[in-house]
């Protein structure tokens, strides 16, 4: 049955009118073989290129030349251990540095157990991943983590061991190799801010071993922790209040910015930095292409500061970038910086001294949902204009939903000018998406509602937030139609943004919220599990059954993905800008590259619109329907969208 489906649905999208030839593929699959003798020379050259700066930064931070020498020795050791295929891939990626900026890049993120049970299961589902046009998979945390104290795997107790139920390091290598054969890149989390309290270091620290205590932040009384609390905000104000945990058995406080079982590592200790770099290189050598640096702004702590985005964080990320450019230059760094835009952008570093290759476009994501709730794209347009004005080398990852909550980090200064006040607006958005306010069809739950600040974040799947859950429950066909339209329009808009789109697994078939987490005592307190449900493969089979919600969504997304692949204006470094539509609910994004141009129109409201757009004369072909249109008078249905390609 499944095989039949996949055959059938591989034809899906054939109705697209996009006729342009495929542009260059992102992955140079046939990499040249690097001979052993050449490898040494290549390494020496890379090392030479970065040595001065690396040593300078290391000494500035640690002033410890023997630890630096140890780092250098180990870098070479990891390079020697790196297998031939990966070395060849490094070399070809070094020569085509823009390999990940091509228009066929499409990501998907999933938890391995939710998606396919274990690593072997994922390997057996690679055809489905290809069918989704995905060539980059983010495997959510899979390293060893204590059950019930795992924070979704973000509390790692062993950086060199895969969770037993998911497989082994050999399975990981087998999976990355299989992915590479299909041109699929593999991303994993590198949780470097903290370890689990079950990590070997933490266990020894707990027993009072000073060498290991110095790898964390230990205090034998509350004086310093209290000082820190004065300036350090809280990440989980409700589920894990405070930034320190008292350990009665050890008679000490330990710093725990996240959950009490996630102990912050002390990067002032060069042993921590070195060992974590060895872990990073060890994992890179398993065939990982993209390393997501988890919670990166938090990795350096100083008293009397918010302990976020301190300048030493940038020193560390820059060193990490150089270390990877020396040992494994095919690997990309993806920074997880869930902050306002001014804080995010510095993580790209500068042209001469780059830090991360890619960053999440988090403010745009939150502003997108604000636009859904308000039917007003003014703030979103402003936000996109900011992103579009940044250097084109900066690659953002765009997404509608991920495994985390949505924090309402909007530009409240701008909203204030329109009379919208922060606290009331957050309340409105949370009410709206829970389905209590306005014309809402959304379903979902609050996350970390803080009774003191009144702040709360939000959890739910894309489909549930678009109304698919409610319409399904009420068996309301018209509402379902609308919900699917909104869901597809949001994806179409997300694909038009500057950068690389990433789908959350299940979104391609409209998977709704999963409330079963409430029955699991290890998960019940953390509402993020509402949108981390297991992939429903029975539903996924419907993608070949015309008329089903799954088929409609899958088919529509597939059409969009094929257009993206076929049209070179979708490369990440195309010119991208917004234009005025004179309608507050309709967003327009334009992309242009090498003389070609596509105008996207996106209606964020449930009303049909007629638009009179100035300055875009001439005829366009709408790429989904193939119809000819002009922008000086154009009608756009409720929650509709167009991809309009300028005719020659
Ligand atoms: C990141 C992860 C989040 C986790 C946190 C602590 O923000 O995305 O899921 O809770 O780091 O590791």
Tab-separated table of C-alpha atoms in Angstrom, residues 143-146 149 154-161 190-207 212-213 215-216 218 261-265 267 271-272 275-276 279:
chain	number	residue	atom	x	y	z
A	143	UNK	CA	21.999	11.776	22.251
A	144	UNK	CA	21.758	10.010	25.576
A	145	UNK	CA	19.470	11.784	28.011
A	146	UNK	CA	17.786	10.647	31.234
A	149	UNK	CA	14.599	14.711	32.842
A	154	UNK	CA	18.208	18.982	25.345
A	155	UNK	CA	19.769	17.589	28.551
A	156	UNK	CA	22.607	15.464	27.215
A	157	UNK	CA	24.266	12.958	29.535
A	158	UNK	CA	26.724	11.604	26.950
A	159	UNK	CA	27.730	13.482	23.783
A	160	UNK	CA	29.132	10.337	22.227
A	161	UNK	CA	26.214	7.986	22.718
A	190	UNK	CA	24.826	20.547	19.684
A	191	UNK	CA	23.634	21.448	23.158
A	192	UNK	CA	26.694	23.258	24.378
A	193	UNK	CA	25.303	25.561	27.043
A	194	UNK	CA	24.663	22.800	29.561
A	195	UNK	CA	24.841	19.098	30.312
A	196	UNK	CA	22.384	16.845	32.025
A	197	UNK	CA	22.923	16.371	35.740
A	198	UNK	CA	23.576	12.719	34.797
A	199	UNK	CA	26.588	13.597	32.664
A	200	UNK	CA	29.823	12.112	33.992
A	201	UNK	CA	31.208	15.576	34.784
A	202	UNK	CA	28.096	16.552	36.706
A	203	UNK	CA	28.152	13.335	38.709
A	204	UNK	CA	31.741	13.943	39.734
A	205	UNK	CA	31.050	17.582	40.499
A	206	UNK	CA	28.155	16.540	42.682
A	207	UNK	CA	30.500	14.314	44.635
A	212	UNK	CA	34.616	18.915	37.788
A	213	UNK	CA	32.878	21.516	39.941
A	215	UNK	CA	33.274	23.003	34.828
A	216	UNK	CA	29.935	24.295	36.161
A	218	UNK	CA	28.885	26.014	41.978
A	261	UNK	CA	18.574	19.070	35.688
A	262	UNK	CA	20.357	21.108	32.949
A	263	UNK	CA	23.558	22.394	34.506
A	264	UNK	CA	25.172	25.378	32.799
A	265	UNK	CA	28.712	24.754	31.653
A	267	UNK	CA	33.192	28.295	29.485
A	271	UNK	CA	38.925	22.439	29.695
A	272	UNK	CA	35.190	22.889	29.067
A	275	UNK	CA	36.317	19.079	25.511
A	276	UNK	CA	33.153	20.494	23.981
A	279	UNK	CA	32.600	16.496	21.119
